[in-house]
Short mmCIF file of C-alpha atoms and ligand atoms in Angstrom, two decimals:
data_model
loop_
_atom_site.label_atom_id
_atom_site.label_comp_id
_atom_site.label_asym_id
_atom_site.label_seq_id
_atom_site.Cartn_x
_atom_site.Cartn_y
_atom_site.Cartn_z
CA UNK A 1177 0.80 -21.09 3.36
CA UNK A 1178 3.72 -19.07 1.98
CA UNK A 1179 6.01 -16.68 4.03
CA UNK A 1180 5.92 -13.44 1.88
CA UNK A 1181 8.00 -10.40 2.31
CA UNK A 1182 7.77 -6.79 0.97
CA UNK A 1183 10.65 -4.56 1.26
CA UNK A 1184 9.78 -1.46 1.53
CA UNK A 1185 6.23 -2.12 3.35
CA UNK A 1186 5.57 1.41 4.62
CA UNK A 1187 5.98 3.14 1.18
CA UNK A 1188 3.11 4.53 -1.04
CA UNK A 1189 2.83 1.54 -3.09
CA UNK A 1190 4.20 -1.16 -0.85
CA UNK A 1191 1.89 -0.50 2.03
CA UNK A 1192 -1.40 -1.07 -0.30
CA UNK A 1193 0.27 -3.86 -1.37
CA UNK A 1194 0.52 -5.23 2.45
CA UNK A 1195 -3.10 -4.44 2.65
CA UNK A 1196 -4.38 -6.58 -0.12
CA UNK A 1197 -1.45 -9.12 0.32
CA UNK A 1198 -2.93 -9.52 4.52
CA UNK A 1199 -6.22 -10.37 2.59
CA UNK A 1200 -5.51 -14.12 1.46
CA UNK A 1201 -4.09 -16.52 3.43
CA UNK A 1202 -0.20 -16.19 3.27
CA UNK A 1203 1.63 -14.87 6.08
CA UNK A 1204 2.95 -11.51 5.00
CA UNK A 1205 5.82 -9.52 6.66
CA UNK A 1206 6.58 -5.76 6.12
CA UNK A 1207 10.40 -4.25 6.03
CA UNK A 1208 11.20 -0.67 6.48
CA UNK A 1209 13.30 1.57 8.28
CA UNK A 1210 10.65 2.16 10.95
CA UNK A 1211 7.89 0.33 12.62
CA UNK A 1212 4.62 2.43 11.81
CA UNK A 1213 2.64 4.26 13.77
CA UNK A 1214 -0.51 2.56 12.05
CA UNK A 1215 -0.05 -0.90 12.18
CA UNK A 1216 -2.50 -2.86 9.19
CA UNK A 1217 -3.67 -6.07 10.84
CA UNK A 1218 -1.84 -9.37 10.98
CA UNK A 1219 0.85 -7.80 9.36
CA UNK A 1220 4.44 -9.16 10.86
CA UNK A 1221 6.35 -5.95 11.09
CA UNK A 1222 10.30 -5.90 10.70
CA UNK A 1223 12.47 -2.94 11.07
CA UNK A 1224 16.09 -2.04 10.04
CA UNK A 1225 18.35 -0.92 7.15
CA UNK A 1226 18.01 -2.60 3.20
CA UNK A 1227 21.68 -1.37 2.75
CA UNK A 1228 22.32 -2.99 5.96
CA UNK A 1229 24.16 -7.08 4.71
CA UNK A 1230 23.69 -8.83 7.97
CA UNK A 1231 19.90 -7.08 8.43
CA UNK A 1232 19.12 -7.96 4.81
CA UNK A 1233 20.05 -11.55 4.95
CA UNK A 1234 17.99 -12.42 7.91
CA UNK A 1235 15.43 -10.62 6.96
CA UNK A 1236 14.76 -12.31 3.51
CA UNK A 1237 15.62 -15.62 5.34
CA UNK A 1238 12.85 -18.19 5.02
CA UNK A 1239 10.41 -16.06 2.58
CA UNK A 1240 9.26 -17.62 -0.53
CA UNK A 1241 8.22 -14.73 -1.96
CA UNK A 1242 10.01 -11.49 -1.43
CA UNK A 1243 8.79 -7.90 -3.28
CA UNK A 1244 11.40 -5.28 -3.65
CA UNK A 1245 9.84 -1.47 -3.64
CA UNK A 1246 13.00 0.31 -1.86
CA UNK A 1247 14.75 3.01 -4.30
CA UNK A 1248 16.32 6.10 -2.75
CA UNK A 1249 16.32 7.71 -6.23
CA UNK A 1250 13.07 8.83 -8.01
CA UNK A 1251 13.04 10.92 -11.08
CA UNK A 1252 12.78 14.26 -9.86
CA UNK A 1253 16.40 14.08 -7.69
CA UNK A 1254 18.23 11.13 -10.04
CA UNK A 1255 20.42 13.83 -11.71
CA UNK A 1256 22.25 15.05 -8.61
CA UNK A 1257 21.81 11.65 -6.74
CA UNK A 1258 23.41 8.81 -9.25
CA UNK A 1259 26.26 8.05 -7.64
CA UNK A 1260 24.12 6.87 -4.60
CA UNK A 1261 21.77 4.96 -6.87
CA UNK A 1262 24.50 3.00 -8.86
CA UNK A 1263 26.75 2.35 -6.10
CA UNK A 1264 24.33 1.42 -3.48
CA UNK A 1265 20.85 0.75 -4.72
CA UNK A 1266 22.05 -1.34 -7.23
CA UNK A 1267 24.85 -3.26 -5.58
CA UNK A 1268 22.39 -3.70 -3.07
CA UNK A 1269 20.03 -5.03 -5.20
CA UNK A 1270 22.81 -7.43 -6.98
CA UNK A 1271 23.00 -8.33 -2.92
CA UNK A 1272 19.43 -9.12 -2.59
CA UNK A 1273 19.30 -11.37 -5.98
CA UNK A 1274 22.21 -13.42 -4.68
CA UNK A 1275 20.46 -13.95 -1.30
CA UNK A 1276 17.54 -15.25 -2.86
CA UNK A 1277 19.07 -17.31 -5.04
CA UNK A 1278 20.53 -19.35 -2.55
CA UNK A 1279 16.98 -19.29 -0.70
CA UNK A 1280 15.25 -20.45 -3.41
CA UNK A 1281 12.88 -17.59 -3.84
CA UNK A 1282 10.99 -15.62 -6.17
CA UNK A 1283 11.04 -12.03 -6.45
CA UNK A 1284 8.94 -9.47 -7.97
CA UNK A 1285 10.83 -6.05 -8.87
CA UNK A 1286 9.49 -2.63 -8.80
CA UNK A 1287 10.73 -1.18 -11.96
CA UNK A 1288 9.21 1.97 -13.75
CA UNK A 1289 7.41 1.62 -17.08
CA UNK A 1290 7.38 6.05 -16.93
CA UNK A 1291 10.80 6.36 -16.94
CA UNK A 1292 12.61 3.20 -18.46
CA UNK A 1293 11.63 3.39 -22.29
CA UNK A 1294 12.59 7.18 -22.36
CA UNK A 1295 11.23 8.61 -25.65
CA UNK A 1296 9.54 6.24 -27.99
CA UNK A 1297 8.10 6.88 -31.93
CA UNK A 1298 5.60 4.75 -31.00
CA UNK A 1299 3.00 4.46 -28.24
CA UNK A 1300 1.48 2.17 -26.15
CA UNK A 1301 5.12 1.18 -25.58
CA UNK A 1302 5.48 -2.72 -25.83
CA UNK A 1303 7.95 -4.41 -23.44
CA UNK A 1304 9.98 -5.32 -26.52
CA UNK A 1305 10.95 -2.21 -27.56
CA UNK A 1306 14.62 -1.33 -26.77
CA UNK A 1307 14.42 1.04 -23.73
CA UNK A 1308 16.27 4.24 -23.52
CA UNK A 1309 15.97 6.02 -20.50
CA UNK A 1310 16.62 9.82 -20.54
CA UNK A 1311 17.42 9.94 -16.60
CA UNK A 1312 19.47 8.26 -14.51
CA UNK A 1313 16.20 6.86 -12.33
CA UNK A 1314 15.46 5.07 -15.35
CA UNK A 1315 18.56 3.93 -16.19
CA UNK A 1316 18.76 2.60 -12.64
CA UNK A 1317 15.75 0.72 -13.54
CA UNK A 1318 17.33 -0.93 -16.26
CA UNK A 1319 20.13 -1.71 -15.25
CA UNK A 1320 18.77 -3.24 -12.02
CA UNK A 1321 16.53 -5.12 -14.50
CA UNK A 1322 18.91 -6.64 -16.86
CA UNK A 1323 21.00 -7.40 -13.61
CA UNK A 1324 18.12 -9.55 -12.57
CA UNK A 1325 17.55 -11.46 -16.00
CA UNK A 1326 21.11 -12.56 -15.84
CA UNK A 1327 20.61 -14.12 -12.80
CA UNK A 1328 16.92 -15.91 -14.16
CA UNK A 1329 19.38 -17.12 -17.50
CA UNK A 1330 22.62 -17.95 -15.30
CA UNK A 1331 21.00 -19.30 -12.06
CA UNK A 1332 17.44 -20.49 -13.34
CA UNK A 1333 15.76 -18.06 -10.38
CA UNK A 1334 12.42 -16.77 -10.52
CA UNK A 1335 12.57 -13.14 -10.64
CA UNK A 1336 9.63 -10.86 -12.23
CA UNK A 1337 10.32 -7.46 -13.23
CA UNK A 1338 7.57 -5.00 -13.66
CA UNK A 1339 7.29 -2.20 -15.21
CA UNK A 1340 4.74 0.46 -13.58
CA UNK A 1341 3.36 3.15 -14.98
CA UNK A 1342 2.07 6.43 -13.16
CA UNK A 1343 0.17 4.59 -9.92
CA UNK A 1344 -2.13 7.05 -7.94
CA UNK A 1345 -4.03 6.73 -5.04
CA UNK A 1346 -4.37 6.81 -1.16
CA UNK A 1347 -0.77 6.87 0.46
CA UNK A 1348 1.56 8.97 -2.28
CA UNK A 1349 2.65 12.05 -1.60
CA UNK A 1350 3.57 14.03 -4.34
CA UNK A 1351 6.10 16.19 -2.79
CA UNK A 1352 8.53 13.23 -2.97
CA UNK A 1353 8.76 14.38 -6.26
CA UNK A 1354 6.09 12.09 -8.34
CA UNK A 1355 2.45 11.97 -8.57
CA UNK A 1356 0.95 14.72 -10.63
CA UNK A 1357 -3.44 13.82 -9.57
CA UNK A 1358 -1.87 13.51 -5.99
CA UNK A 1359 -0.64 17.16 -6.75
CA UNK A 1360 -3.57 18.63 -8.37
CA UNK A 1361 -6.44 17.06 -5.78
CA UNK A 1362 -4.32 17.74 -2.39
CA UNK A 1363 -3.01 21.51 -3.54
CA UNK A 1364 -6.82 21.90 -5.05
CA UNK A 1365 -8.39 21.09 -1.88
CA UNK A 1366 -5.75 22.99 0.25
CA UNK A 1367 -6.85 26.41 -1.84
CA UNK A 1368 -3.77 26.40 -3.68
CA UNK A 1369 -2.12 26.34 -7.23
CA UNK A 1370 -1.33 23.87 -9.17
CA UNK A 1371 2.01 23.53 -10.77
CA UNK A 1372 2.05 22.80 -14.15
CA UNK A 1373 6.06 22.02 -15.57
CA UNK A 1374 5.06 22.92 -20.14
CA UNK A 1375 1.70 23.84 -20.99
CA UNK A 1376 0.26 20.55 -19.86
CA UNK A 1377 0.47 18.22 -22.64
CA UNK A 1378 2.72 16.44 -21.16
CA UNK A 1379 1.31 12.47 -21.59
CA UNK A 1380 0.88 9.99 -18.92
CA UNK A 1381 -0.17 6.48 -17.92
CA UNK A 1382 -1.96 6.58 -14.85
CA UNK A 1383 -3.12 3.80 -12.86
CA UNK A 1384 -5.30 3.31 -9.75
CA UNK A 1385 -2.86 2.18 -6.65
CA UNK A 1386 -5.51 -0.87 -6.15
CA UNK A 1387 -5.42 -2.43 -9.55
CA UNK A 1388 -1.73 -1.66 -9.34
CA UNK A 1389 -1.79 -4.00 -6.05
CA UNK A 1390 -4.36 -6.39 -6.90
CA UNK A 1391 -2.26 -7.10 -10.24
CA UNK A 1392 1.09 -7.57 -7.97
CA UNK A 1393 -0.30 -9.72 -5.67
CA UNK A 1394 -1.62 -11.79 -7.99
CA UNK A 1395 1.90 -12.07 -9.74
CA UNK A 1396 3.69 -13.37 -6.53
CA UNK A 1397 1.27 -16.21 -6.55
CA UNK A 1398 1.72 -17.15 -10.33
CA UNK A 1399 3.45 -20.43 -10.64
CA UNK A 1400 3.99 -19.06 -14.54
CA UNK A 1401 7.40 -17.98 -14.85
CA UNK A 1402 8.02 -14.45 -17.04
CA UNK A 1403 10.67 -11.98 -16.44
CA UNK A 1404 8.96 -8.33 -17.96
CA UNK A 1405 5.58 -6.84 -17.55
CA UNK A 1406 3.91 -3.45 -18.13
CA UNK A 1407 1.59 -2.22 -15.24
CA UNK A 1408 -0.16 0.18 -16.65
CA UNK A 1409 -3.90 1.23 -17.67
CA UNK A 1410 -2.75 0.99 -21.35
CA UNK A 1411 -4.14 4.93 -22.03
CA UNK A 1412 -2.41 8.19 -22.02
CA UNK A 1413 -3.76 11.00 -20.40
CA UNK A 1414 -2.16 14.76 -20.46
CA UNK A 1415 -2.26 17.03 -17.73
CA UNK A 1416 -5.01 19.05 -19.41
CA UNK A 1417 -7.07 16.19 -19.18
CA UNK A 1418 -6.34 15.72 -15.63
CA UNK A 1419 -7.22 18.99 -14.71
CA UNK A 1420 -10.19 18.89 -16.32
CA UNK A 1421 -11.47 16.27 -14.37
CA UNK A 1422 -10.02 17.55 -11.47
CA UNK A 1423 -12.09 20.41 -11.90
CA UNK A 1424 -15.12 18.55 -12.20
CA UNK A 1425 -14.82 18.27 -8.14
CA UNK A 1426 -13.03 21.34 -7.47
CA UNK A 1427 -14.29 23.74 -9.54
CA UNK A 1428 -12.25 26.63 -8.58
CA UNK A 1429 -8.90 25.03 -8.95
CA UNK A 1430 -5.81 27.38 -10.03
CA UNK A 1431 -3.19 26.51 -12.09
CA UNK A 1432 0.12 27.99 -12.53
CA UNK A 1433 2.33 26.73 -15.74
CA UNK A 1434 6.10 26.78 -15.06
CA UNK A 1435 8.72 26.10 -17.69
CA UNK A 1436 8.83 22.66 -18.97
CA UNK A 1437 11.33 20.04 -17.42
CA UNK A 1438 14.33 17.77 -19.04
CA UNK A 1439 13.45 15.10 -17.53
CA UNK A 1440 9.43 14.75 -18.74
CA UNK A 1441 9.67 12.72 -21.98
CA UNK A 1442 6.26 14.45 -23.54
CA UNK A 1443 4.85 11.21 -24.00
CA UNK A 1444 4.45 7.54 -22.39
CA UNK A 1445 1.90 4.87 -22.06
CA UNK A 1446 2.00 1.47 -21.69
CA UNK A 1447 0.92 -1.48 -24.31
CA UNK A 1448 -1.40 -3.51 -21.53
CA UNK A 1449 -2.23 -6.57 -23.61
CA UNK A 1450 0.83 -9.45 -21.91
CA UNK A 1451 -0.99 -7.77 -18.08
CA UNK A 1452 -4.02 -8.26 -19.51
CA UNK A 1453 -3.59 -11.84 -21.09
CA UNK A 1454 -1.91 -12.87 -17.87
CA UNK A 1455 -4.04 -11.29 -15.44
CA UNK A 1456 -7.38 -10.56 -17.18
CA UNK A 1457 -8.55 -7.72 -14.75
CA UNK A 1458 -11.22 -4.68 -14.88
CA UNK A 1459 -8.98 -1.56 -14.29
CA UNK A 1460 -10.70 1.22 -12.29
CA UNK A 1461 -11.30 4.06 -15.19
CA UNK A 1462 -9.38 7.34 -14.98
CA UNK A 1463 -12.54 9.45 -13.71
CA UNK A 1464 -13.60 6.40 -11.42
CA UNK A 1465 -10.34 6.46 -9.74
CA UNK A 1466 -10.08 10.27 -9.29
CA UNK A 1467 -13.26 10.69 -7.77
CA UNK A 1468 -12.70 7.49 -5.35
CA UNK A 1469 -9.06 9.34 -4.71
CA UNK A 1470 -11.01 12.76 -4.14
CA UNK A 1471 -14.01 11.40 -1.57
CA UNK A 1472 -10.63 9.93 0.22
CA UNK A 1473 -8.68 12.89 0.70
CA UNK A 1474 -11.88 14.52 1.57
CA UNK A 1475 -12.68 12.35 4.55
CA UNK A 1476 -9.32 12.75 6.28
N1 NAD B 623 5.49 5.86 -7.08
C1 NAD B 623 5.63 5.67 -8.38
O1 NAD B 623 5.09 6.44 -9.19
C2 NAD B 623 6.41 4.49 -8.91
C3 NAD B 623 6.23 4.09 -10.25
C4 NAD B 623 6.94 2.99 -10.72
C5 NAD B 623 7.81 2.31 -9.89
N2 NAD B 623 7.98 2.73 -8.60
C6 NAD B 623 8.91 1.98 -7.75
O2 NAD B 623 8.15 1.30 -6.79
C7 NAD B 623 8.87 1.25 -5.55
C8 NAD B 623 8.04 1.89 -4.45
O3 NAD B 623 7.77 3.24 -4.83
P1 NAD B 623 6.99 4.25 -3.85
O4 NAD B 623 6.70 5.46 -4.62
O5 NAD B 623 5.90 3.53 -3.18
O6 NAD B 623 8.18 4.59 -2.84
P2 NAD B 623 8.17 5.25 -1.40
O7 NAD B 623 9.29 6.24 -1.38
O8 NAD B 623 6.80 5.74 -1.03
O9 NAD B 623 8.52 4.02 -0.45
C9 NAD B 623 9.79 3.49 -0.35
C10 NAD B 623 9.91 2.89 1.04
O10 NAD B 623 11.23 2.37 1.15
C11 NAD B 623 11.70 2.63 2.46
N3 NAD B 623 13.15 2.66 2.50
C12 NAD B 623 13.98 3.55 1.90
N4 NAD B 623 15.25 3.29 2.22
C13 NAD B 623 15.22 2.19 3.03
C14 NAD B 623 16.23 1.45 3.68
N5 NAD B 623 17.51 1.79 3.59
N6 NAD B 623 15.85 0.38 4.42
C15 NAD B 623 14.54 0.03 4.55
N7 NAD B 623 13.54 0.71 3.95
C16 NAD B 623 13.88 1.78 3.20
C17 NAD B 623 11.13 4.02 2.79
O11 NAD B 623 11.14 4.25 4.19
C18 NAD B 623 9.75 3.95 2.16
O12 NAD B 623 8.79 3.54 3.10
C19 NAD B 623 10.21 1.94 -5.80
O13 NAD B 623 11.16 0.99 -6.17
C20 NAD B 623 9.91 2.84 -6.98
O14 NAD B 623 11.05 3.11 -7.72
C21 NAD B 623 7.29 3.79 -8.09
#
């Protein structure tokens, strides 16, 4: 049995992953600012702060396998908030690599296939192309990223970077500034308009929050060793598309187009084929995973 830890545990993505992680037979602890409200099941809950040096290193104390999902940037705010990302997020994260080295452990890191590659001729976007992030989200990413492979060259560790696309699903919250079907189902349902940034052609790779986690926890349990790997359905879809489907459950849904946005590279999906050969896996389709998300949000 294997002591694993995910950092960040109360988070859109990281508390599905808890949930299917609580499913198999390691022992799986949560970290997060707060204890929640909803506790999942024989979940070991921790509490405190990731930026926090004495908190971090006995929290990671002891775990084999430790997930990192805590950024305090996202796309949306990563212009005005830099300075916090690259002086704390990422020393932090230099921080966490060094503790686990000396532990021993693996580590799989959040990293964003939407944002890291920037604008690319070519698409589905292959983890060998040179990325070139047009925000500084991104570039936190990256720069995170090529901290860690230095440390798998240098210090033979066994840290996994992936890169996810646009994940969906029970738990986001679009109003943290990501997660455009999140948007267009909750504001639908609510009676309100949808926000459109362009005239909706924006392209996207989006990507049902349970293949997202049933791929990660897989990943922790891989003896393999690899250090980059797309998460993603390996189709684009624009916002038109979206909408239409959308509207295929809510037919009355409004839309309101605002000016297009800086920091929306018009295009971006993810080459799937190293996920796939590595983790052969059905992926939910895009309608199949809207209308699961939809019967959700209906029910609450
Ligand atoms: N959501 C996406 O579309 C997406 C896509 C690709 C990659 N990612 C990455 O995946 C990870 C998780 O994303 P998410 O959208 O689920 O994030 P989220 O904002 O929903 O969750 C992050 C969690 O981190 C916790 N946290 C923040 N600061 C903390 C601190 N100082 N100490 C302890 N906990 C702290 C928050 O309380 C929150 O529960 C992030 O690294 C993100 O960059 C997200």
């Amino acid at each position: 049995m294997k002591k694993v830890l995910v950092l960040g545990g109360n988070g859109f993505i990281c508390r599905n992953l808890v949930k299917t992680l609580v499913q198999g037979e390691d022992e799986v602890y949560s970290f997060d600012l707060h204890i929640p409200e909803k506790k999942i099941p024989k979940v070991h809950y921790l509490e405190g702060d990731f930026f926090d040096d004495y908190v971090l290193k006995n929290v990671v104390q002891g775990m084999d396998i430790v997930y990192h999902g805590i950024c305090t940037l996202n796309p949306g705010n990563s212009n005005d908030k830099y300075m916090q990302g690259y002086t704390r997020d990422l020393v932090q994260t230099v921080k966490l690599c060094d503790l686990l080295r000396e532990n021993n452990a693996r580590m799989i890191f959040l990293s964003s296939g939407g944002t890291v590659y920037g604008k690319q001729p070519e698409m589905p976007i292959k983890e060998t192309v040179l990325p070139r992030p047009i925000n500084h989200y991104g570039n936190l990413k990256l720069c995170s990223e090529n901290m860690i492979r230095v440390f798998n060259v240098q210090n033979d560790t066994d840290f996994r970077i992936v890169r996810i696309s646009n994940p969906y699903g029970p738990g986001q919250d679009y109003q943290k500034g990501v997660g455009f079907i999140d948007a267009a189902l909750k504001r639908g349902l609510a009676g309100e308009k949808v926000q459109v940034y362009g005239d909706g052609s924006v392209v996207r790779d989006y990507i049902y929050i349970e293949d997202v986690c049933n791929v990660l926890a897989h990943m922790g349990m891989d003896p393999g060793k690899h250090d980059i790997i797309n998460l993603g359905s390996g189709r684009g879809a624009s916002m038109q598309e979206i909408l239409s489907i959308v509207k295929g459950f809510i037919p009355n849904l409004q839309v309101e187009y605002l000016p297009g946005r800086s920091v929306d590279v018009p295009e971006i999906y993810l080459d799937n084929h190293r996920l796939m050969k590595l983790y052969p896996s059905k992926l939910t389709t895009l309608e199949d995973g809207i209308k699961k998300y939809y019967e959700y949000l209906k029910e609450l």
